[in-house]
């Protein structure tokens, strides 16, 4: 059924939350409420107005307000496209496609959420949803330094632990160091962040024999599974591709850590 | 108003299809557009066995276009026959199967396997710049183009479209070679070989170093080649390369293409194919054109 | 911080020049940029006698680029020597004279006429797609490239840059041919042959039907070819094709170009040349690079 | 001297004056007052914001207010670029280069100004300047139909005559028909409009042995004389090009009718 579409969202607010990182709330049309369809861990494709930039920018969903038809995204200015987004003012329209991909599969019991750097935003929607469902939620946030963007916003939903590379706040080191230092244990681990962190999480989960769901990034062209641009290596032959490849946009971005080779 | 065309003996309800590799086998974009609106769906290149493709990053953006080095990842002809053909058969659209291989034998294996399948046309990709063997190695050499075309024609049960590479000195030579080999139609252009360097990391943007350039940026090269080929051979031409709007498609049609394909534009606008069809209808209405054939090759010198 | 390069024996204060034909002989853009800031000025192609060029329209816009079919209009070498060289001599910049002709003899006449002139390098345009004879007809055939290079080298008193056409199957063949003929350097890319159709008028957008495509849209093809050529020959390479910003220029430099030229971008931004120079300086500062040579060809596989 | 530049103008007002035709006032920076340098008959290059459109759009100057640093342009939406301009709101910035080319050489005595269609706007600044200088000014405006945009604005400066193709107002026919019908005679003719009109003007001026200055159009790339994109045929060998070509952007857009072959 051809019932999905690219639609125009309205920027309801835009705020620079720290150097180079912006928070934006988008509102969707009544007849196509993307927020009403979204779950934590999914992403949206955001499109540039500038015609020299044709490919979508995949951005994770950070908060979901289905009744208000609103989604929040938190993004880092990484290049020309995100720079363009950061200049959008309240009331501006932006073409969006989504929600895309598969979100986290939320389990009951003890949840440890791990976010590193710009992988932190999607954990917020997840923390909130898990908390509402009665899970016991801890969040470990990995930062470079003492600039702890978004940290406060997690506090209503979770016990929050922090690691910083420079040791200025919390555990000096990475998120795994923080988990060990704080003796956190989990029934399920959920993680998003840079590849070295995800490798660490996968190894830690294997060591502890804990289920880990990790969210991957890859360069995308279509964002919906058609172009095979965004594959990651799958541990087994994948049932769609019939090779050791899974599509991050369609089969992910969230995978069971066991199912992918990082 | 008539939009239907006869392309190499197959009637299409309209002259618009998808560019191979940009539309999978239709299932993903089928959630965004009604595939029955399309003249045909052209599927991603399929080989005799599953291919894993190239390492990532496989795609990157360029000014007004993109590079890809997917490297023809595909699930192989068996899965294609079992899963993708039946899926497409649910829709009222023609099926053009894009075929790839490393060697003539591999191409032939796929072509033979498709002989008893309910597909309408075969498009033979001898122009992919992203695989070491086969692909472009065939497509840049007129002799090899003629040979492989002839071999395929011997086995094929469906009309054969040879897909030409733009990375050549004279596209009319490979076009004529394909005609001499017995091709029923030609499609062009495949991607232009390009490169992007990430200056901050001092590395290639694509793991494969080079990739195939596509999107609006390449359109003038594509229109030129379609015009040249349409005037050099008698075969019908399926034109593509940068088509994003009906205006773009009409340029190809006026240059001599009897069908057009929409590729990279789908990534920016999932309904690009249907938008192009509706735009052509609109243009014909406004210009009081009864039959699309009045427009094919109508550009005046 | 060192930006100066030795290019075919000529020291340039920085690696940035203008692309022939986009900057006249400097007089017009001299009102917008201080020409003494540039490593060199490359002048519009000049022939033995004045050429009228092609009928208009001669230029049109394309997605992220443009087509031109100027057809090498030029006032001839006499006027060039009397008017344009003295004008450029007022500035502290190198002069690269772009030379065109229909026949080997015509090229040679210009080259000989320039022998006693105070110009620094000759750039031989054997790749213009907009003239019927000469131009691209030479540049697409390795044999002819080698021959004409050798003939010119016999007469030339300045180092000779052969300017290559991208409209070829394998650019390394023409590059090697120019090297074999004795070229001192290579420049690339000239324009890609393209076409645009005005669908409302059902006519070609250019009177010449086809034109040369340039601008940001072509950059990935240009970077790829510069990389290929820099790895195929020992000659220094002057890279161009779509350079608009310092980032673009740095892609060419990392791909192996020791100089770069800014062309079509001038039309959008008259200070594009100087902006590119300043941007390269900025990049070097930020990345603690002392010498531009650290960047030339530094892309890692 | 490298003292010219491309600058950012501010849209001070934008108005749709009739179907498909817009009037825009631009204000220039204090340190680069394009209006202070402009004369009637010159044009400006206007640039698109959209990066897929790189070439300038040449647009004639319609009114000049040097002290206020303002220029007016009146333009028809002919394609994507002018469509983009028509969407600019008050306060928006637009990159502009100019003034470019040579304007009209204003002569004393009886002036007949001829504007056809979208060639009408530049005649307004000219009418005003000539009137201020004491010339006797008549204006002949050629329209397709009764939609007489800008006509009223000429009335303070000139006797205004109209021709319409459909005969709905003034002389049925073209501007030359209107001149003959109204028995206008001129010491100098100044004209801007479509090529067939300019051919008619040139023939009429030759017949009457009157000086005629005509403003030409051609596709441009650089707009400043460097690329040789925009040439017209010159009657004699041109002193710059040394062939029968003159550059519309640099040597024109205003030429003596005798000097060019249309
Ligand atoms: C599933 C997913 C979710 C993401 N969620 C977030 C998020 O919540 N917040 C955030 O700040 N960033 C997120 N990213 C990264 C974000 O997509 C890139 O930073 C962004 O696309 C950069 O665009 P640009 O135009 O600014 O950069 P440019 O470098 O100019 O972009 C050029 C091209 O490369 C692509 N690209 C560049 N960097 C990346 C990247 N890291 N991943 C994928 N494509 C890239 C762009 O989409 C574009 O096509 C996510 C990426 C993925 C794949
Ligand atoms: C000296 C001069 C003065 C002009 N003054 C005016 C004026 O005052 N008001 C007005 O409405 N129009 C004027 N024009 C025409 C105006 O430049 C074009 O209508 C405009 O450039 C169209 O741009 P577009 O993007 O909307 O159209 P598109 O067709 O999308 O433009 C594509 C390309 O073609 C060029 N182009 C298209 N039409 C013309 C044309 N007729 N002349 C030159 N280039 C063209 C554009 O600049 C652009 O580079 C003038 C033209 C010239 C040469
Ligand atoms: C991601 C991607 C994958 C492609 N895969 C194939 C392929 O499998 N077989 C093929 O013949 N062409 C392939 N192509 C080329 C397109 O079919 C088309 O020839 C080219 O992209 C130009 O059209 P466009 O500019 O509309 O995309 C691919 C192009 C892209 C962008
Ligand atoms: C208007 C125009 C005129 C040109 N004239 C010449 C020329 O006379 N000789 C030449 O060798 N190249 C000529 N070129 C090609 C450019 O020098 C350059 O190779 C090409 O435009 C690619 O660079 P760019 O994308 O930066 O413009 C011309 C290009 C343009 C756009
Ligand atoms: S981006 Fe196309 S398959 Fe994922
Ligand atoms: S537009 Fe370049 S010379 Fe006139």
PDB file of N, CA and C in Angstrom, chain A residues 45-73:
ATOM      1  N   UNK A  45      14.438  11.141   8.136  1.00  0.00           N
ATOM      2  CA  UNK A  45      15.289  11.730   7.104  1.00  0.00           C
ATOM      3  C   UNK A  45      14.895  13.184   6.969  1.00  0.00           C
ATOM      4  N   UNK A  46      15.853  14.073   7.172  1.00  0.00           N
ATOM      5  CA  UNK A  46      15.579  15.502   7.002  1.00  0.00           C
ATOM      6  C   UNK A  46      16.246  15.955   5.706  1.00  0.00           C
ATOM      7  N   UNK A  47      15.541  16.777   4.931  1.00  0.00           N
ATOM      8  CA  UNK A  47      16.039  17.199   3.623  1.00  0.00           C
ATOM      9  C   UNK A  47      16.422  18.674   3.620  1.00  0.00           C
ATOM     10  N   UNK A  48      17.428  18.998   2.825  1.00  0.00           N
ATOM     11  CA  UNK A  48      17.890  20.380   2.721  1.00  0.00           C
ATOM     12  C   UNK A  48      17.004  21.166   1.763  1.00  0.00           C
ATOM     13  N   UNK A  49      16.956  22.479   1.953  1.00  0.00           N
ATOM     14  CA  UNK A  49      16.264  23.346   1.014  1.00  0.00           C
ATOM     15  C   UNK A  49      17.155  23.612  -0.186  1.00  0.00           C
ATOM     16  N   UNK A  50      18.436  23.727   0.066  1.00  0.00           N
ATOM     17  CA  UNK A  50      19.458  23.978  -0.941  1.00  0.00           C
ATOM     18  C   UNK A  50      19.517  22.824  -1.946  1.00  0.00           C
ATOM     19  N   UNK A  51      19.310  23.142  -3.221  1.00  0.00           N
ATOM     20  CA  UNK A  51      19.199  22.112  -4.242  1.00  0.00           C
ATOM     21  C   UNK A  51      20.484  21.398  -4.590  1.00  0.00           C
ATOM     22  N   UNK A  52      21.624  21.949  -4.159  1.00  0.00           N
ATOM     23  CA  UNK A  52      22.875  21.241  -4.443  1.00  0.00           C
ATOM     24  C   UNK A  52      23.066  20.064  -3.490  1.00  0.00           C
ATOM     25  N   UNK A  53      22.233  19.986  -2.461  1.00  0.00           N
ATOM     26  CA  UNK A  53      22.332  18.876  -1.488  1.00  0.00           C
ATOM     27  C   UNK A  53      21.070  18.038  -1.560  1.00  0.00           C
ATOM     28  N   UNK A  54      21.172  16.917  -2.224  1.00  0.00           N
ATOM     29  CA  UNK A  54      19.969  16.153  -2.528  1.00  0.00           C
ATOM     30  C   UNK A  54      19.686  15.014  -1.568  1.00  0.00           C
ATOM     31  N   UNK A  55      20.716  14.509  -0.912  1.00  0.00           N
ATOM     32  CA  UNK A  55      20.493  13.326  -0.073  1.00  0.00           C
ATOM     33  C   UNK A  55      19.931  13.719   1.289  1.00  0.00           C
ATOM     34  N   UNK A  56      19.164  12.801   1.875  1.00  0.00           N
ATOM     35  CA  UNK A  56      18.592  13.073   3.195  1.00  0.00           C
ATOM     36  C   UNK A  56      19.649  13.037   4.290  1.00  0.00           C
ATOM     37  N   UNK A  57      19.398  13.757   5.371  1.00  0.00           N
ATOM     38  CA  UNK A  57      20.214  13.676   6.577  1.00  0.00           C
ATOM     39  C   UNK A  57      19.445  12.854   7.595  1.00  0.00           C
ATOM     40  N   UNK A  58      19.940  11.660   7.933  1.00  0.00           N
ATOM     41  CA  UNK A  58      19.255  10.841   8.943  1.00  0.00           C
ATOM     42  C   UNK A  58      19.530  11.384  10.341  1.00  0.00           C
ATOM     43  N   UNK A  59      18.470  11.645  11.092  1.00  0.00           N
ATOM     44  CA  UNK A  59      18.622  12.153  12.459  1.00  0.00           C
ATOM     45  C   UNK A  59      17.692  11.366  13.379  1.00  0.00           C
ATOM     46  N   UNK A  60      18.243  10.927  14.508  1.00  0.00           N
ATOM     47  CA  UNK A  60      17.476  10.119  15.455  1.00  0.00           C
ATOM     48  C   UNK A  60      16.400  10.933  16.152  1.00  0.00           C
ATOM     49  N   UNK A  61      15.381  10.240  16.550  1.00  0.00           N
ATOM     50  CA  UNK A  61      14.308  10.880  17.295  1.00  0.00           C
ATOM     51  C   UNK A  61      14.710  10.956  18.768  1.00  0.00           C
ATOM     52  N   UNK A  62      14.611  12.143  19.331  1.00  0.00           N
ATOM     53  CA  UNK A  62      15.073  12.370  20.707  1.00  0.00           C
ATOM     54  C   UNK A  62      13.917  12.405  21.700  1.00  0.00           C
ATOM     55  N   UNK A  63      12.789  12.960  21.268  1.00  0.00           N
ATOM     56  CA  UNK A  63      11.583  12.936  22.115  1.00  0.00           C
ATOM     57  C   UNK A  63      10.357  12.860  21.221  1.00  0.00           C
ATOM     58  N   UNK A  64       9.309  12.286  21.779  1.00  0.00           N
ATOM     59  CA  UNK A  64       8.091  12.038  21.006  1.00  0.00           C
ATOM     60  C   UNK A  64       6.885  12.559  21.769  1.00  0.00           C
ATOM     61  N   UNK A  65       6.116  13.448  21.141  1.00  0.00           N
ATOM     62  CA  UNK A  65       4.853  13.917  21.745  1.00  0.00           C
ATOM     63  C   UNK A  65       3.734  13.652  20.742  1.00  0.00           C
ATOM     64  N   UNK A  66       3.223  12.419  20.721  1.00  0.00           N
ATOM     65  CA  UNK A  66       2.275  12.046  19.658  1.00  0.00           C
ATOM     66  C   UNK A  66       1.030  12.918  19.632  1.00  0.00           C
ATOM     67  N   UNK A  67       0.491  13.244  20.784  1.00  0.00           N
ATOM     68  CA  UNK A  67      -0.766  13.992  20.806  1.00  0.00           C
ATOM     69  C   UNK A  67      -0.577  15.389  20.225  1.00  0.00           C
ATOM     70  N   UNK A  68       0.580  15.964  20.485  1.00  0.00           N
ATOM     71  CA  UNK A  68       0.852  17.300  19.936  1.00  0.00           C
ATOM     72  C   UNK A  68       1.434  17.243  18.523  1.00  0.00           C
ATOM     73  N   UNK A  69       1.569  16.026  18.006  1.00  0.00           N
ATOM     74  CA  UNK A  69       2.163  15.795  16.684  1.00  0.00           C
ATOM     75  C   UNK A  69       3.580  16.363  16.603  1.00  0.00           C
ATOM     76  N   UNK A  70       4.320  16.210  17.705  1.00  0.00           N
ATOM     77  CA  UNK A  70       5.649  16.799  17.722  1.00  0.00           C
ATOM     78  C   UNK A  70       6.749  15.778  17.992  1.00  0.00           C
ATOM     79  N   UNK A  71       7.856  15.990  17.324  1.00  0.00           N
ATOM     80  CA  UNK A  71       9.071  15.224  17.580  1.00  0.00           C
ATOM     81  C   UNK A  71      10.191  16.194  17.890  1.00  0.00           C
ATOM     82  N   UNK A  72      11.110  15.722  18.724  1.00  0.00           N
ATOM     83  CA  UNK A  72      12.299  16.534  18.967  1.00  0.00           C
ATOM     84  C   UNK A  72      13.507  15.834  18.364  1.00  0.00           C
ATOM     85  N   UNK A  73      14.377  16.605  17.743  1.00  0.00           N
ATOM     86  CA  UNK A  73      15.673  16.089  17.302  1.00  0.00           C
ATOM     87  C   UNK A  73      16.761  16.944  17.929  1.00  0.00           C
TER      88      UNK A  73
END
